[in-house]
Coordinates of C-alpha atoms in Angstrom, one line a residue:
M23 CA 0.0 0.0 0.0
E24 CA 2.7 2.5 1.0
N25 CA 4.8 1.7 -2.0
R26 CA 1.8 2.2 -4.3
R27 CA 1.1 5.5 -2.6
R28 CA 4.6 6.8 -3.0
L29 CA 4.7 5.8 -6.7
W30 CA 1.4 7.5 -7.3
L31 CA 2.6 10.7 -5.6
K32 CA 5.8 10.6 -7.7
Q33 CA 3.8 10.3 -10.9
I34 CA 1.6 13.3 -10.3
G35 CA 4.2 15.7 -9.1
L36 CA 7.5 15.8 -7.2
G37 CA 9.6 18.9 -6.4
I38 CA 12.0 19.7 -3.7
A39 CA 13.8 23.1 -3.6
G40 CA 17.0 23.8 -1.6
I41 CA 16.5 26.5 1.1
G42 CA 18.6 28.4 3.5
L43 CA 18.1 31.0 6.2
A44 CA 17.0 34.6 5.7
N45 CA 17.5 37.9 7.6
V46 CA 14.2 39.6 7.5
K47 CA 13.5 43.2 8.7
S48 CA 11.2 43.8 11.6
Y49 CA 9.1 46.9 12.0
A50 CA 7.5 48.7 14.9
S51 CA 3.7 48.8 14.7
P52 CA 1.9 52.2 14.7
V53 CA -1.1 52.9 16.8
M54 CA -4.3 52.1 14.8
S55 CA -7.9 53.3 15.0
E56 CA -10.9 52.3 12.9
D57 CA -10.6 55.6 11.0
F58 CA -7.2 54.4 9.8
F59 CA -8.8 51.4 8.2
D60 CA -11.5 53.3 6.4
N61 CA -9.1 54.6 3.8
L62 CA -7.8 51.1 2.8
E63 CA -10.4 50.3 0.1
N64 CA -13.1 51.9 -2.0
H65 CA -14.4 49.3 -4.4
N66 CA -17.1 51.5 -6.1
N67 CA -19.0 51.7 -2.8
L68 CA -19.6 48.0 -2.7
I69 CA -19.7 46.5 0.8
F70 CA -18.0 43.1 0.9
L71 CA -19.7 40.9 3.5
R72 CA -19.5 37.5 1.7
S73 CA -16.1 35.9 2.0
N74 CA -15.1 36.4 5.6
E75 CA -12.2 38.7 4.8
N76 CA -10.6 41.0 7.4
P77 CA -11.8 44.5 6.6
Y78 CA -9.0 46.0 8.7
G79 CA -6.1 44.3 6.9
P80 CA -3.4 43.7 5.9
S81 CA -1.4 44.6 8.9
P82 CA 0.6 47.9 8.6
L83 CA 3.7 45.8 9.0
A84 CA 2.7 43.4 6.2
R85 CA 1.9 46.3 3.9
K86 CA 5.3 47.9 4.7
A87 CA 6.9 44.5 3.9
F88 CA 5.2 44.4 0.5
V89 CA 6.5 47.9 -0.4
D90 CA 10.0 47.7 1.1
N91 CA 10.7 44.3 -0.6
A92 CA 9.2 44.8 -4.0
N93 CA 12.6 45.3 -5.5
I94 CA 13.7 41.7 -4.6
S95 CA 10.8 40.0 -6.2
N96 CA 12.9 39.4 -9.4
R97 CA 14.6 36.6 -7.4
Y98 CA 13.2 33.4 -6.1
N99 CA 14.7 34.0 -2.6
W100 CA 14.2 30.4 -1.4
D101 CA 15.6 31.4 2.0
V102 CA 12.5 33.4 2.9
A103 CA 10.4 30.2 3.0
T104 CA 12.8 28.8 5.5
Q105 CA 12.5 31.9 7.7
L106 CA 8.7 31.8 7.6
I107 CA 8.7 28.1 8.4
S108 CA 11.0 28.7 11.3
D109 CA 8.8 31.4 12.7
L110 CA 5.7 29.3 12.3
A111 CA 7.3 26.3 14.0
K112 CA 8.1 28.4 17.0
R113 CA 4.6 29.9 17.2
D114 CA 2.8 26.6 16.8
S115 CA 5.2 24.6 19.1
V116 CA 6.3 22.1 16.4
K117 CA 9.4 21.3 14.4
E118 CA 10.1 22.9 11.0
E119 CA 9.8 19.4 9.5
N120 CA 6.1 19.5 10.5
I121 CA 5.2 22.5 8.3
L122 CA 4.4 22.8 4.6
L123 CA 3.5 26.2 3.0
G124 CA 0.7 26.6 0.4
A125 CA -1.0 29.2 -1.7
G126 CA -3.7 29.7 1.0
S127 CA -5.0 26.8 3.0
T128 CA -7.0 26.0 -0.2
E129 CA -3.9 24.6 -1.8
I130 CA -3.2 22.5 1.3
L131 CA -6.7 21.1 1.3
D132 CA -6.4 20.2 -2.3
L133 CA -3.1 18.4 -1.7
V134 CA -4.7 16.4 1.2
A135 CA -7.6 15.5 -1.1
K136 CA -5.2 14.1 -3.7
F137 CA -3.2 12.3 -1.1
V138 CA -6.1 10.4 0.4
S139 CA -7.7 9.6 -3.0
L140 CA -5.3 6.9 -4.1
D141 CA -7.6 4.2 -2.8
K142 CA -11.4 4.4 -3.3
G143 CA -13.5 4.8 -0.2
N144 CA -15.4 7.6 1.5
Y145 CA -14.9 10.8 3.5
V146 CA -16.9 12.3 6.3
I147 CA -17.9 16.0 6.6
A148 CA -20.4 18.0 8.6
D149 CA -23.4 19.5 6.8
P150 CA -23.2 22.4 6.3
S151 CA -19.5 23.0 6.5
Y152 CA -16.8 24.5 4.2
D153 CA -16.9 22.1 1.3
Y154 CA -15.8 24.0 -1.8
W155 CA -12.5 22.1 -1.8
T156 CA -14.1 18.7 -1.7
V157 CA -14.8 18.7 -5.4
T158 CA -11.3 17.1 -5.7
L159 CA -12.4 14.2 -3.5
D160 CA -15.5 13.8 -5.5
N161 CA -13.7 13.9 -8.8
F162 CA -11.3 11.2 -7.6
G163 CA -14.3 8.9 -6.8
L164 CA -14.6 9.1 -3.0
T165 CA -18.1 9.0 -1.6
K166 CA -19.2 11.9 0.5
N167 CA -20.8 11.0 3.9
K168 CA -22.5 14.1 5.2
V169 CA -23.3 14.4 8.9
L170 CA -26.0 16.8 10.0
L171 CA -25.2 19.3 12.7
T172 CA -26.8 19.2 16.2
T173 CA -29.9 21.3 16.8
D174 CA -27.7 24.2 18.1
K175 CA -25.7 24.1 14.9
K176 CA -22.6 22.4 16.3
I177 CA -20.5 19.7 14.6
N178 CA -21.8 16.4 15.9
L179 CA -18.6 14.5 16.7
Q180 CA -20.5 11.4 18.0
A181 CA -22.5 11.1 14.8
M182 CA -19.3 11.5 12.8
L183 CA -17.7 8.7 14.9
E184 CA -20.6 6.4 14.1
V185 CA -20.3 7.0 10.4
V186 CA -16.6 6.3 10.2
N187 CA -15.8 2.8 8.9
Q188 CA -12.9 0.8 7.4
D189 CA -13.3 2.5 4.0
T190 CA -13.2 6.1 5.5
K191 CA -10.1 7.8 4.1
L192 CA -10.6 11.3 5.6
V193 CA -12.7 13.1 8.3
Y194 CA -12.8 16.8 7.8
I195 CA -13.6 19.2 10.7
C196 CA -13.7 22.9 10.2
N197 CA -13.1 24.4 13.7
P198 CA -14.7 26.9 14.2
N199 CA -17.1 25.7 11.6
N200 CA -17.9 27.7 8.5
P201 CA -20.7 28.8 8.0
T202 CA -22.1 28.3 11.5
G203 CA -19.4 29.9 13.6
T204 CA -19.7 27.2 16.2
I205 CA -16.7 25.5 17.8
C206 CA -15.8 22.1 19.1
E207 CA -14.1 22.2 22.4
R208 CA -10.4 21.2 22.3
E209 CA -10.8 18.4 24.8
A210 CA -13.6 16.8 22.8
L211 CA -11.6 17.1 19.6
V212 CA -8.5 15.5 21.2
E213 CA -10.7 12.6 22.3
F214 CA -12.3 12.3 18.9
V215 CA -9.0 12.2 16.9
T216 CA -7.5 9.8 19.4
K217 CA -10.2 7.3 18.7
I218 CA -10.0 7.3 14.9
S219 CA -6.6 8.7 13.8
Q220 CA -4.9 5.3 13.9
N221 CA -6.6 4.2 10.6
T222 CA -8.2 7.4 9.2
I223 CA -6.7 10.8 8.4
V224 CA -8.4 13.6 10.4
L225 CA -8.1 17.1 8.9
I226 CA -8.7 20.0 11.2
D227 CA -9.2 23.3 9.4
E228 CA -8.3 26.1 11.9
A229 CA -8.9 29.0 9.5
Y230 CA -10.9 30.9 12.1
L231 CA -9.3 29.7 15.3
D232 CA -7.5 33.1 15.6
F233 CA -10.8 34.7 16.5
T234 CA -11.1 32.5 19.6
K235 CA -9.0 32.0 22.7
Q236 CA -8.9 28.2 22.2
Q237 CA -5.5 26.5 21.8
S238 CA -4.7 24.9 18.4
L239 CA -4.3 21.1 18.1
S240 CA -0.9 21.7 16.4
N241 CA 1.1 20.5 19.4
I242 CA -0.4 16.9 19.2
V243 CA 0.3 16.2 15.5
N244 CA 3.4 14.1 16.5
D245 CA 1.5 12.1 19.0
H246 CA -0.9 10.6 16.4
N247 CA -0.3 9.1 13.0
N248 CA -2.9 10.8 10.9
I249 CA -3.7 14.3 12.0
I250 CA -3.4 17.3 9.7
I251 CA -4.0 20.9 10.8
T252 CA -4.5 23.6 8.2
K253 CA -4.1 27.3 8.9
T254 CA -4.3 30.5 6.9
F255 CA -3.2 34.1 6.8
S256 CA -6.4 35.0 4.9
K257 CA -8.7 35.7 7.8
M258 CA -7.3 37.3 11.0
Y259 CA -4.1 38.5 9.2
G260 CA -5.9 40.1 6.3
L261 CA -3.9 38.4 3.5
A262 CA -6.7 36.7 1.6
G263 CA -5.5 38.0 -1.8
A264 CA -1.8 37.3 -1.0
R265 CA -2.7 33.5 -0.8
I266 CA -0.7 32.0 2.0
G267 CA -1.5 29.1 4.3
Y268 CA 0.1 26.0 5.7
A269 CA -0.2 22.5 6.9
I270 CA 1.0 21.1 10.2
A271 CA 1.4 17.3 10.5
N272 CA 3.9 14.7 11.4
K273 CA 7.0 14.4 9.1
T274 CA 5.7 11.4 7.2
I275 CA 2.5 13.2 6.1
I276 CA 4.3 16.4 5.3
D277 CA 6.7 14.5 3.1
N278 CA 3.8 12.9 1.2
L279 CA 2.1 16.2 0.8
D280 CA 5.4 17.7 -0.3
N281 CA 5.6 15.2 -3.1
L282 CA 2.5 16.6 -4.5
Q283 CA 3.9 20.2 -4.8
S284 CA 5.8 20.9 -8.0
N285 CA 8.1 23.3 -6.0
T286 CA 8.2 22.7 -2.3
N287 CA 7.0 25.6 -0.2
N288 CA 7.3 28.0 -3.2
S289 CA 3.8 28.1 -4.7
V290 CA 3.6 31.3 -2.5
S291 CA 5.3 34.5 -3.8
V292 CA 8.3 35.8 -1.9
L293 CA 6.3 39.0 -1.1
S294 CA 3.5 37.1 0.4
K295 CA 5.9 35.1 2.6
L296 CA 7.6 38.3 3.7
A297 CA 4.2 39.9 4.5
A298 CA 3.4 36.8 6.5
I299 CA 6.6 37.0 8.5
A300 CA 5.9 40.7 9.2
S301 CA 2.3 39.9 10.2
L302 CA 3.4 37.4 12.8
K303 CA 5.3 40.2 14.6
D304 CA 2.3 42.6 14.7
D305 CA 0.6 41.5 17.9
K306 CA -1.0 45.0 18.2
F307 CA -2.8 44.6 14.9
V308 CA -4.1 41.1 15.8
S309 CA -5.3 42.3 19.2
N310 CA -7.0 45.3 17.7
C311 CA -8.8 43.2 15.0
Y312 CA -9.9 40.7 17.6
L313 CA -11.5 43.4 19.8
L314 CA -13.1 45.3 16.9
N315 CA -14.6 42.0 15.5
E316 CA -16.0 41.1 19.0
N317 CA -17.7 44.5 19.4
V318 CA -19.0 44.8 15.8
R319 CA -20.2 41.2 15.8
Q320 CA -22.2 41.7 19.0
Y321 CA -23.8 44.9 17.7
T322 CA -24.8 43.1 14.5
I323 CA -26.3 40.1 16.4
N324 CA -28.3 42.4 18.6
E325 CA -29.7 44.3 15.6
L326 CA -30.5 41.1 13.7
K327 CA -32.5 39.8 16.7
K328 CA -34.6 42.9 16.6
L329 CA -35.5 41.9 13.1
N330 CA -36.7 38.5 14.3
C331 CA -33.6 36.7 13.0
E332 CA -32.4 33.9 15.1
C333 CA -28.7 34.1 15.5
I334 CA -26.2 31.3 16.4
S335 CA -23.5 32.4 18.9
S336 CA -20.4 33.0 16.8
N337 CA -16.7 32.3 17.5
T338 CA -15.6 33.8 14.2
N339 CA -15.7 36.9 12.0
F340 CA -19.1 36.0 10.6
I341 CA -22.7 35.4 11.8
Y342 CA -25.0 32.5 11.0
F343 CA -28.7 33.5 11.2
S344 CA -32.2 32.4 10.1
L345 CA -34.4 34.4 7.7
A346 CA -37.4 32.2 8.5
K347 CA -39.2 35.0 10.4
Y348 CA -37.7 37.9 8.4
N349 CA -40.5 39.6 6.6
K350 CA -38.7 41.2 3.6
D351 CA -36.8 40.0 0.5
Y352 CA -33.4 39.9 2.2
F353 CA -31.3 39.3 -0.9
K354 CA -33.1 42.0 -2.8
Q355 CA -32.4 44.4 0.0
L356 CA -28.7 43.6 -0.2
E357 CA -28.6 44.0 -3.9
N358 CA -30.4 47.3 -3.8
N359 CA -27.8 48.6 -1.4
N360 CA -24.6 47.3 -3.0
I361 CA -23.9 44.7 -0.4
Q362 CA -22.4 41.3 -1.1
G363 CA -23.7 38.8 1.4
G364 CA -23.8 35.0 1.8
R365 CA -26.2 32.4 0.3
I366 CA -28.8 30.2 1.9
Y367 CA -27.0 27.2 3.5
E368 CA -30.0 25.3 4.9
E369 CA -33.4 25.6 3.2
Q370 CA -35.2 24.5 6.4
G371 CA -35.0 27.6 8.5
K372 CA -33.4 29.6 5.6
W373 CA -30.1 29.9 7.3
T374 CA -27.6 32.4 5.8
R375 CA -24.2 33.9 6.8
I376 CA -22.9 37.4 6.9
T377 CA -19.3 38.5 7.3
V378 CA -18.6 40.9 10.2
G379 CA -17.2 44.1 8.5
K380 CA -16.3 47.4 10.1
M381 CA -18.9 49.1 12.3
S382 CA -19.7 51.6 9.6
E383 CA -20.4 48.8 7.1
M384 CA -22.5 46.8 9.5
K385 CA -24.7 49.8 10.3
K386 CA -25.3 50.2 6.6
F387 CA -26.1 46.5 6.4
I388 CA -28.6 46.7 9.2
K389 CA -30.2 49.9 7.7
A390 CA -30.4 48.1 4.4
I391 CA -32.4 45.2 5.7
Q392 CA -34.6 47.1 8.2

């Protein structure tokens, strides 16, 4: 089995680049207010509340890194990847061999999908959850086993456990979950992965964990055979368009995913990697974004409830709410006011999602749907 897997990985792409160490500048972070962020974008007065982007980003340090290092983008600068991996390993309490960079966590998810698809079988995912990337699993012939959420819109770990069988190649858990914003407690997740990770790969997507105080599962990847953690700079760090994310797993899994990349750790541009390095140093920006998101999210939930919209308690930068008792054409109201919002995820209850923007944006959103 393992020899077949290695041969297959070799056939569909193998690339390893030599890398060294980099000296990267660090910058002091200026004091920020919401007024500072208001000048960052003006896309023809559109209000973007659809894709869970950070309305306050990128970090001032990241933007400075983009500008100050533009002149070196004519070189590949392999050493920058090494520096970023070193910084991430320290932050996530793992070894450098446990990390693989990708063009957003989307690339990592796609690599995992290809990796588990050598042998036919099934995969398990909550419904609804973030599933755009699973088209690769479907195209490779794996059967999707969807597990409904609990009545309070949480991922049902026990029901997932009952669905897993000898043909299950992957269990995917988005934590906190997208689109519901609910979270699985760390202790429950550790117990869950301990039970099934001997024979089945468990993929934990922590794209939104930075919006919580919960500890990552990254420090247990070397204690279990088949755990993969994915993380991204697209959300809290405001680098969605820069496309940078990464995987954390034991060395064997990282090596296998590495074999699927045509150029190891270098599908991400050098400027994006430098911006990520700078972002990790900007604790003030992260703290500011966290607090702003908390305050604006609570304001929005309070206002939605006044409009008879049931809201699910959120651990993220978006809100999941029901339009079942809302008495207007919600999507027409958004369209008439140049607001991009989410779609319907569950017909029963007409549940939808809205990104938490800046306070000024959310006040316009509330006014638009009143």
